[in-house]
mmCIF file of C-alpha atoms and ligand atoms in Angstrom:
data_model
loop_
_atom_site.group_PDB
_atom_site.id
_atom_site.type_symbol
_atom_site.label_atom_id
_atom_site.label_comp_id
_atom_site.label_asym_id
_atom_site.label_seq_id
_atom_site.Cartn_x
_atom_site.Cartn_y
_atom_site.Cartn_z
ATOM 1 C CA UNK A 1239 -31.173 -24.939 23.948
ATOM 2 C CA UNK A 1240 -27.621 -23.573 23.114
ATOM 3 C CA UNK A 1241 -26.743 -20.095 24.411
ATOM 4 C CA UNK A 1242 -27.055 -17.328 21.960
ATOM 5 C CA UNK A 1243 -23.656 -16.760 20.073
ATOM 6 C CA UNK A 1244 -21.716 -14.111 20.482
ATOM 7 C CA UNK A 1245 -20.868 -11.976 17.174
ATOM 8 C CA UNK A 1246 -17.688 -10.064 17.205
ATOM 9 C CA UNK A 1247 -17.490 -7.794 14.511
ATOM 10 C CA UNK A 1248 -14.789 -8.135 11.829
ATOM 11 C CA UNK A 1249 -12.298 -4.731 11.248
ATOM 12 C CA UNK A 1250 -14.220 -4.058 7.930
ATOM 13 C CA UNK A 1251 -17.447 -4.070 9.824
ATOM 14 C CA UNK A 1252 -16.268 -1.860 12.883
ATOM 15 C CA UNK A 1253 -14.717 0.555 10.029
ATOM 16 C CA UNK A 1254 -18.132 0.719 8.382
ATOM 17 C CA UNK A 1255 -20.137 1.146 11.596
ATOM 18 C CA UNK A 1256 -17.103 4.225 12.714
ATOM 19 C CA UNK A 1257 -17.245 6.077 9.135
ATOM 20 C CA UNK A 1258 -21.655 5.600 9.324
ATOM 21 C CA UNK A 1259 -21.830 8.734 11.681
ATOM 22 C CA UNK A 1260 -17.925 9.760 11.128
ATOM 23 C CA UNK A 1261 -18.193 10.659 6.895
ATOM 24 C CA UNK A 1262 -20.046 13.927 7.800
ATOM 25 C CA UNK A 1263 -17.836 15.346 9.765
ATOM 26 C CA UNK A 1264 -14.512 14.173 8.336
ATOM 27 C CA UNK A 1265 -13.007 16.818 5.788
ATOM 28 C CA UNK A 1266 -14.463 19.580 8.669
ATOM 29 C CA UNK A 1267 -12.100 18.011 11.042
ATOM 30 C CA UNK A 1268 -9.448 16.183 10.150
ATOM 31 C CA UNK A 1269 -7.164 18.303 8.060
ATOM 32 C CA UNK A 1270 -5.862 19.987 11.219
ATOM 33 C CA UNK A 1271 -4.454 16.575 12.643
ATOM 34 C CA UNK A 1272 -3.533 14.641 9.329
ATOM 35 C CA UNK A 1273 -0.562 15.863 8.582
ATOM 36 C CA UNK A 1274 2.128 14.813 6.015
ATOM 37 C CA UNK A 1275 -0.727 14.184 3.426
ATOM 38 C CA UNK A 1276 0.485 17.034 0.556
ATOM 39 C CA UNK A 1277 4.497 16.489 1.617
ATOM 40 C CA UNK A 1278 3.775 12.994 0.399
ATOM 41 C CA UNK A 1279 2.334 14.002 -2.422
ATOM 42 C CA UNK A 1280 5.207 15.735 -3.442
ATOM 43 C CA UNK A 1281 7.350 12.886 -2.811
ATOM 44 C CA UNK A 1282 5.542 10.553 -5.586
ATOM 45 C CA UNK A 1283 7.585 9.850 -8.642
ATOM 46 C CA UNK A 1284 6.760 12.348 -11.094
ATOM 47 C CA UNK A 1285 6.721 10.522 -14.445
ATOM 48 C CA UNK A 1286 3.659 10.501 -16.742
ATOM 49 C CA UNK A 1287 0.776 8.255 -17.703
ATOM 50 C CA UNK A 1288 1.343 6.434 -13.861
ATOM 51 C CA UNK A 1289 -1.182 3.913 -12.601
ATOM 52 C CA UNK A 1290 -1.807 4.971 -9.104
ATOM 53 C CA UNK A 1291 -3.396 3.155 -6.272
ATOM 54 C CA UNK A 1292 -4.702 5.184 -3.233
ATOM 55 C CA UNK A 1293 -5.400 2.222 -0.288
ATOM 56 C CA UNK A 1294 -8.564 3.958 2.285
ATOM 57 C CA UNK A 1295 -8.950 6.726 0.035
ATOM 58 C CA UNK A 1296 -11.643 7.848 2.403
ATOM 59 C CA UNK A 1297 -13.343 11.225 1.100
ATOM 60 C CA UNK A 1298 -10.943 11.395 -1.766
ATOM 61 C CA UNK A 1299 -8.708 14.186 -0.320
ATOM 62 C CA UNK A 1300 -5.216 13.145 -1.897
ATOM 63 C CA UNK A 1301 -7.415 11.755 -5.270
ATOM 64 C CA UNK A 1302 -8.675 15.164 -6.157
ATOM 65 C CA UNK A 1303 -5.042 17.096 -5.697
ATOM 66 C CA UNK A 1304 -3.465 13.979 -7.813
ATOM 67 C CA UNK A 1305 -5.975 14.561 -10.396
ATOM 68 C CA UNK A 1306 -6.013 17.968 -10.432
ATOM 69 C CA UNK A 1307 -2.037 17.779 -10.456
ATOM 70 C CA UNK A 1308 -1.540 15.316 -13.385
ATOM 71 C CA UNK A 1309 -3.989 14.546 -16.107
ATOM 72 C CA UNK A 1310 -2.561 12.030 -17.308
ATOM 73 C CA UNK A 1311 -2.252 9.649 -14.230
ATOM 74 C CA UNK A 1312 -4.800 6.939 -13.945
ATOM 75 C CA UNK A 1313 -6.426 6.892 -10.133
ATOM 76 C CA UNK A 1314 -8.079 4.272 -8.247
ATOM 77 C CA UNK A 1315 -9.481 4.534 -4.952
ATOM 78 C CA UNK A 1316 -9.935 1.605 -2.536
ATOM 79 C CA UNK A 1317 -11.978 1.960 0.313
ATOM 80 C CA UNK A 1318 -14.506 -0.284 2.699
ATOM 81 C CA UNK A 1319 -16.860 2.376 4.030
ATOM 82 C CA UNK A 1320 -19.495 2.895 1.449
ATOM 83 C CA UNK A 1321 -20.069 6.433 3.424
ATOM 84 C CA UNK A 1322 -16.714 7.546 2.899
ATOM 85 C CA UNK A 1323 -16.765 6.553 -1.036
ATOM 86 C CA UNK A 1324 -20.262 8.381 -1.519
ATOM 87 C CA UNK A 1325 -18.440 11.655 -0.533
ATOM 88 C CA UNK A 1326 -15.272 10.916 -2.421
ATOM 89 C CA UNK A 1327 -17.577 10.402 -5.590
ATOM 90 C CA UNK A 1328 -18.710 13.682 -5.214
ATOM 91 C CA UNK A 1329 -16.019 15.426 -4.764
ATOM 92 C CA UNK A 1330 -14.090 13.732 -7.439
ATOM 93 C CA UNK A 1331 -17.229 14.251 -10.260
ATOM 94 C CA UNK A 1332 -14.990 16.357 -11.992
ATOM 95 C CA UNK A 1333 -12.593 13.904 -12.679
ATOM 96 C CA UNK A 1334 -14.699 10.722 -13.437
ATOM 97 C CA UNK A 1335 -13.298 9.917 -16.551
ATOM 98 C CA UNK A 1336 -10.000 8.381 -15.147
ATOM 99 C CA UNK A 1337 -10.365 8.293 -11.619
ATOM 100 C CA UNK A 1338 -12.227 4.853 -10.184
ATOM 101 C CA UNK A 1339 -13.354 3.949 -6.998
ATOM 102 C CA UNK A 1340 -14.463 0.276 -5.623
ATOM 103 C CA UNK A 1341 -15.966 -0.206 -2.401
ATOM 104 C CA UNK A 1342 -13.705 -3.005 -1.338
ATOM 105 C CA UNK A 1343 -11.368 -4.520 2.103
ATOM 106 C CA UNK A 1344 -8.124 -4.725 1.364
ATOM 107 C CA UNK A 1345 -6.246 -7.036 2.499
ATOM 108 C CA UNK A 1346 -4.025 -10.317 1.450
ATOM 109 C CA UNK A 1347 -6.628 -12.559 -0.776
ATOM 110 C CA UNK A 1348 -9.361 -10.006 -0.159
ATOM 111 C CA UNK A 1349 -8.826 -9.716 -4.222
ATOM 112 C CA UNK A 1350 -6.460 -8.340 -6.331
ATOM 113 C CA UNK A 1351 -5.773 -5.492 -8.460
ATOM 114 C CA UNK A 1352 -6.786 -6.263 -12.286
ATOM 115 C CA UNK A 1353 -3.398 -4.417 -13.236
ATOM 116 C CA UNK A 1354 -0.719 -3.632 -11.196
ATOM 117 C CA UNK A 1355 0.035 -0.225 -9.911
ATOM 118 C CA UNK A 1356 3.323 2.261 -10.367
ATOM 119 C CA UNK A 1357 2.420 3.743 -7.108
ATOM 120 C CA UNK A 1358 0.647 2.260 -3.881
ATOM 121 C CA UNK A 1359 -0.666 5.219 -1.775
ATOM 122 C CA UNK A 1360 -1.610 4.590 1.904
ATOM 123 C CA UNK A 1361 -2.415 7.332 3.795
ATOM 124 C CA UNK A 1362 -3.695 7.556 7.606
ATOM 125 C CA UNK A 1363 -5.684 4.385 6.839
ATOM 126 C CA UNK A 1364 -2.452 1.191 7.884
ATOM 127 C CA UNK A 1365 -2.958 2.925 11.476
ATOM 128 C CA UNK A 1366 -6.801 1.789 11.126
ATOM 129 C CA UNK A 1367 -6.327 -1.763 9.519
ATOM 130 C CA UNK A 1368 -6.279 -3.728 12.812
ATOM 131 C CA UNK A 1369 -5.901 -6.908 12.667
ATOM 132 C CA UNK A 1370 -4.678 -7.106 9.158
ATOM 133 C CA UNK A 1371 -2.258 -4.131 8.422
ATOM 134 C CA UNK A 1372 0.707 -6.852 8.056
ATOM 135 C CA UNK A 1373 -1.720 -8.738 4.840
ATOM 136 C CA UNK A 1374 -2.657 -5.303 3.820
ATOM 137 C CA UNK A 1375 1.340 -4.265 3.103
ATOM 138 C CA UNK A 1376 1.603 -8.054 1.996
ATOM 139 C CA UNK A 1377 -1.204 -7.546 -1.140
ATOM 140 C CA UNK A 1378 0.307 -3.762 -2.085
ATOM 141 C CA UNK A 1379 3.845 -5.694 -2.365
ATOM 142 C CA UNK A 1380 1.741 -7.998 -4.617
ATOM 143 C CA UNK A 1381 -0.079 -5.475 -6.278
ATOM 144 C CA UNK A 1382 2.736 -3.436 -7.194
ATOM 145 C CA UNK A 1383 5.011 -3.699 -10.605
ATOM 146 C CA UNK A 1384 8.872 -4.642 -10.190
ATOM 147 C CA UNK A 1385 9.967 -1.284 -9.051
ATOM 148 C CA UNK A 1386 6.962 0.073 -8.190
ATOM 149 C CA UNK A 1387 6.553 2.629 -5.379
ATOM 150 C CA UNK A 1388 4.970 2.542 -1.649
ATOM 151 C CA UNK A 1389 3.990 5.732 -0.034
ATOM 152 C CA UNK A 1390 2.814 6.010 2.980
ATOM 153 C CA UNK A 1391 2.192 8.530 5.682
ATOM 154 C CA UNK A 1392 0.516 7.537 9.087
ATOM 155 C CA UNK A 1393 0.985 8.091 13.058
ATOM 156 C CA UNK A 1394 3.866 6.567 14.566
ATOM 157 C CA UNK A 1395 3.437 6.879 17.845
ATOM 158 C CA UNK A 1396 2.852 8.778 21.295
ATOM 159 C CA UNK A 1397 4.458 8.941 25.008
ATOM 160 C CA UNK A 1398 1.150 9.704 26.109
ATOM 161 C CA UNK A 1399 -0.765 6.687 27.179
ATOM 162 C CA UNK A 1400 -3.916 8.412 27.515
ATOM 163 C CA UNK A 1401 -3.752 9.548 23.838
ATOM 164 C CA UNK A 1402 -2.715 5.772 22.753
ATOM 165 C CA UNK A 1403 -5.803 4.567 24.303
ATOM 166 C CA UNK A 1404 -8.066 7.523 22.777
ATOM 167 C CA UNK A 1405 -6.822 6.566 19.129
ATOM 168 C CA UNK A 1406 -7.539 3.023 19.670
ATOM 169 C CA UNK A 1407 -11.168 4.066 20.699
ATOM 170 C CA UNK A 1408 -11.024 5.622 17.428
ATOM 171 C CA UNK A 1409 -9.889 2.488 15.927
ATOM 172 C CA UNK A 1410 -6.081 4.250 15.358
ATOM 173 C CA UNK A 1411 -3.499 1.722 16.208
ATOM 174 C CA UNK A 1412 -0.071 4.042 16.883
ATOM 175 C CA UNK A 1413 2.686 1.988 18.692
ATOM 176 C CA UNK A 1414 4.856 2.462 15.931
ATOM 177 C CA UNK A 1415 4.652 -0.733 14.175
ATOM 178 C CA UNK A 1416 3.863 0.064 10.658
ATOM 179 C CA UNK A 1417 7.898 1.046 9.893
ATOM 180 C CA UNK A 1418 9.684 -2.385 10.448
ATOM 181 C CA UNK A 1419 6.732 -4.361 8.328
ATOM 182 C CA UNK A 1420 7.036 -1.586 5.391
ATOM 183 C CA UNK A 1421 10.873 -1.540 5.251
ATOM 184 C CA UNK A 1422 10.958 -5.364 5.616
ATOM 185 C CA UNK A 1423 9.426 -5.711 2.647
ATOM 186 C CA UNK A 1424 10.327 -2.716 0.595
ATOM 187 C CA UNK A 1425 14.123 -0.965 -0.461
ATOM 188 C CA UNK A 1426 13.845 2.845 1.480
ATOM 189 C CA UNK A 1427 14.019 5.268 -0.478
ATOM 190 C CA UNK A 1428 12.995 7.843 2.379
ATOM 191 C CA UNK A 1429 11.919 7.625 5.691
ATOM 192 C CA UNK A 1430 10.664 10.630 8.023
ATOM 193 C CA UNK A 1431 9.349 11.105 11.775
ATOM 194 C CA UNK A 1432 8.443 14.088 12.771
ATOM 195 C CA UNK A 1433 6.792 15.516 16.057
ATOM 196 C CA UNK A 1434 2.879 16.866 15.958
ATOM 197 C CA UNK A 1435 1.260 19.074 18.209
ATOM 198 C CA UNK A 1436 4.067 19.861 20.542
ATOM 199 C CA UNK A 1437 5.341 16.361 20.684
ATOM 200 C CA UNK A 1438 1.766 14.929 21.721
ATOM 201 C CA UNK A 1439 2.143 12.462 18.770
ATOM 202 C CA UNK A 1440 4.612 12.070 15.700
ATOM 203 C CA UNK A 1441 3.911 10.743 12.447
ATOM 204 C CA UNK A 1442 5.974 9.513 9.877
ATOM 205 C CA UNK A 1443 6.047 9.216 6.151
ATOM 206 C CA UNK A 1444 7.991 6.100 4.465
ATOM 207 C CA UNK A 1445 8.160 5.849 0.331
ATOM 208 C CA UNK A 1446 9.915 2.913 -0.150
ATOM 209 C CA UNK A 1447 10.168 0.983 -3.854
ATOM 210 C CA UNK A 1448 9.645 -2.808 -4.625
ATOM 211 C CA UNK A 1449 12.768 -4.763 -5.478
ATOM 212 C CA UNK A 1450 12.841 -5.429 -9.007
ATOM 213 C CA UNK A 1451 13.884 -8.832 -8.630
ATOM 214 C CA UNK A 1452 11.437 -9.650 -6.036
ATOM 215 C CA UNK A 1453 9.588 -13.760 -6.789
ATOM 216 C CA UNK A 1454 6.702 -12.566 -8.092
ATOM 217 C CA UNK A 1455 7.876 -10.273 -10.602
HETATM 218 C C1 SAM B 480 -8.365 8.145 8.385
HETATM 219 S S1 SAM B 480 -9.183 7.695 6.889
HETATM 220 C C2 SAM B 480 -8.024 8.283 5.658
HETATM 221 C C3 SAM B 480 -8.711 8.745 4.397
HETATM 222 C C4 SAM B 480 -7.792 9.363 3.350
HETATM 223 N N1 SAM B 480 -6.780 8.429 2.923
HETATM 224 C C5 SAM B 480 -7.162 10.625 3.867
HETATM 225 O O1 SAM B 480 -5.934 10.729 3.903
HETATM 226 O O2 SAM B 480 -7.927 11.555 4.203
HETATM 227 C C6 SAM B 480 -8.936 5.916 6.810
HETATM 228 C C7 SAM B 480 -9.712 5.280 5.679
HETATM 229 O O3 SAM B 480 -9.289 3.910 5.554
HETATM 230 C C8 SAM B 480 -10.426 3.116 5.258
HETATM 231 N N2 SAM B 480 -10.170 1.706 5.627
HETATM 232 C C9 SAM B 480 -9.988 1.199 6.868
HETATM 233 N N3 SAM B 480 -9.800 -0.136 6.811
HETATM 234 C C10 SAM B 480 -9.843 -0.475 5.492
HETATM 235 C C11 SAM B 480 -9.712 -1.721 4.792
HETATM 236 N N4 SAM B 480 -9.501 -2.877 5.429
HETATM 237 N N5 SAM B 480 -9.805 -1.710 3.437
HETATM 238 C C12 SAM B 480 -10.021 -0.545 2.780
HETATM 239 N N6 SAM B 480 -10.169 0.655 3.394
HETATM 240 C C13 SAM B 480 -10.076 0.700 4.739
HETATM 241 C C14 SAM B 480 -11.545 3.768 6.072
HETATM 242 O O4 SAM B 480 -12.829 3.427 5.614
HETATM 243 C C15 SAM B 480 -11.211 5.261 5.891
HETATM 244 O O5 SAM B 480 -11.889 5.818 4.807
#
């Protein structure tokens, strides 16, 4: 008889088992860690009628201030946890009209975006997308139009190695890596770092554009 396999669960399947229990408590807690979310924002380009693409939109935190902010931007939200998207539904009723959301994994071949985006929005979710987060910059290049913008704000990363290994039991990856992917395949068009709590962690925010001339245009 052979010995029972062993089944190691795949990133979207550890994200979907984290967000089961973590949904309910997520707008309670995390806007006094997640910082950088409404600078970002704020750094977007500001033109009308943009497509934009929000990549683990999670509860639909940034969705709802983009919508309320511009009417006339079309918003898509991307996310794998089901439990996540029911709450961002909710919250985003209002709005229904031109805002969509697809319970999806993104990553490079997971699919691809019917029409390509202006903007690319990724925000605290690259830290979580582990394996993968190298396919997952790899599809928004391909997603995006010529020209078309990145933004992204995330942890960097921490002196503390106690806190490094408490994010990754919270499935938070933060030894700075995300920066030399995201500017090796995007032109910078602003890059930040900034301390958090005291210097426990820092975070960073990166909006970068896709060359115009890049293969696939
Ligand atoms: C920390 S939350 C951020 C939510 C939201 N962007 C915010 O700023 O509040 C990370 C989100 O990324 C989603 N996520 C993680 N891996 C993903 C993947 N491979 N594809 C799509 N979404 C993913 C999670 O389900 C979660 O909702």
């Amino acid at each position: 008889m052979n010995p029972p396999q062993e089944h190691t669960p795949s990133q979207p399947q550890i994200i979907q088992q984290y967000y089961r229990w973590h949904a309910r408590i997520y707008d309670a807690t995390r806007w006094c860690f997640l910082f950088g979310r409404r600078r970002l924002l704020s750094l977007l380009p500001q033109r009308p009628a943009l497509r934009v693409v929000e990549i683990g939109c999670g509860t639909g935190v940034n969705l709802r201030r983009l919508a309320r902010q511009h009417p006339d931007w079309q918003l898509t939200g991307i996310d794998v946890s089901r439990h996540m998207l029911d709450r961002a539904f909710k919250a985003l009723k209002p709005y229904t009209m031109r805002v969509f959301l697809l319970e999806k994994s993104y990553g490079k071949g997971h699919f691809h975006l019917k029409e390509k985006a202006d903007v690319i929005l990724f925000s605290y979710s690259l830290t979580m997308i582990n394996p993968g987060f190298e396919a997952a910059i790899e599809q928004a290049h391909d997603d995006l139009k010529p020209g078309g913008c990145i933004a992204v704000v995330d942890f960097h990363d921490t002196l503390f190695s106690w806190f490094r290994q408490w994010m990754r039991l919270n499935h938070v990856r933060m030894e700075g890596h995300l920066l030399p992917v995201l500017k090796q395949h995007f032109e910078t068009e602003r890059c930040e770092i900034r301390r958090a709590f005291g210097g426990l962690w820092r975070y960073m925010i990166f909006v970068g554009s896709k060359p115009r001339s890049s293969a696939d245009a």
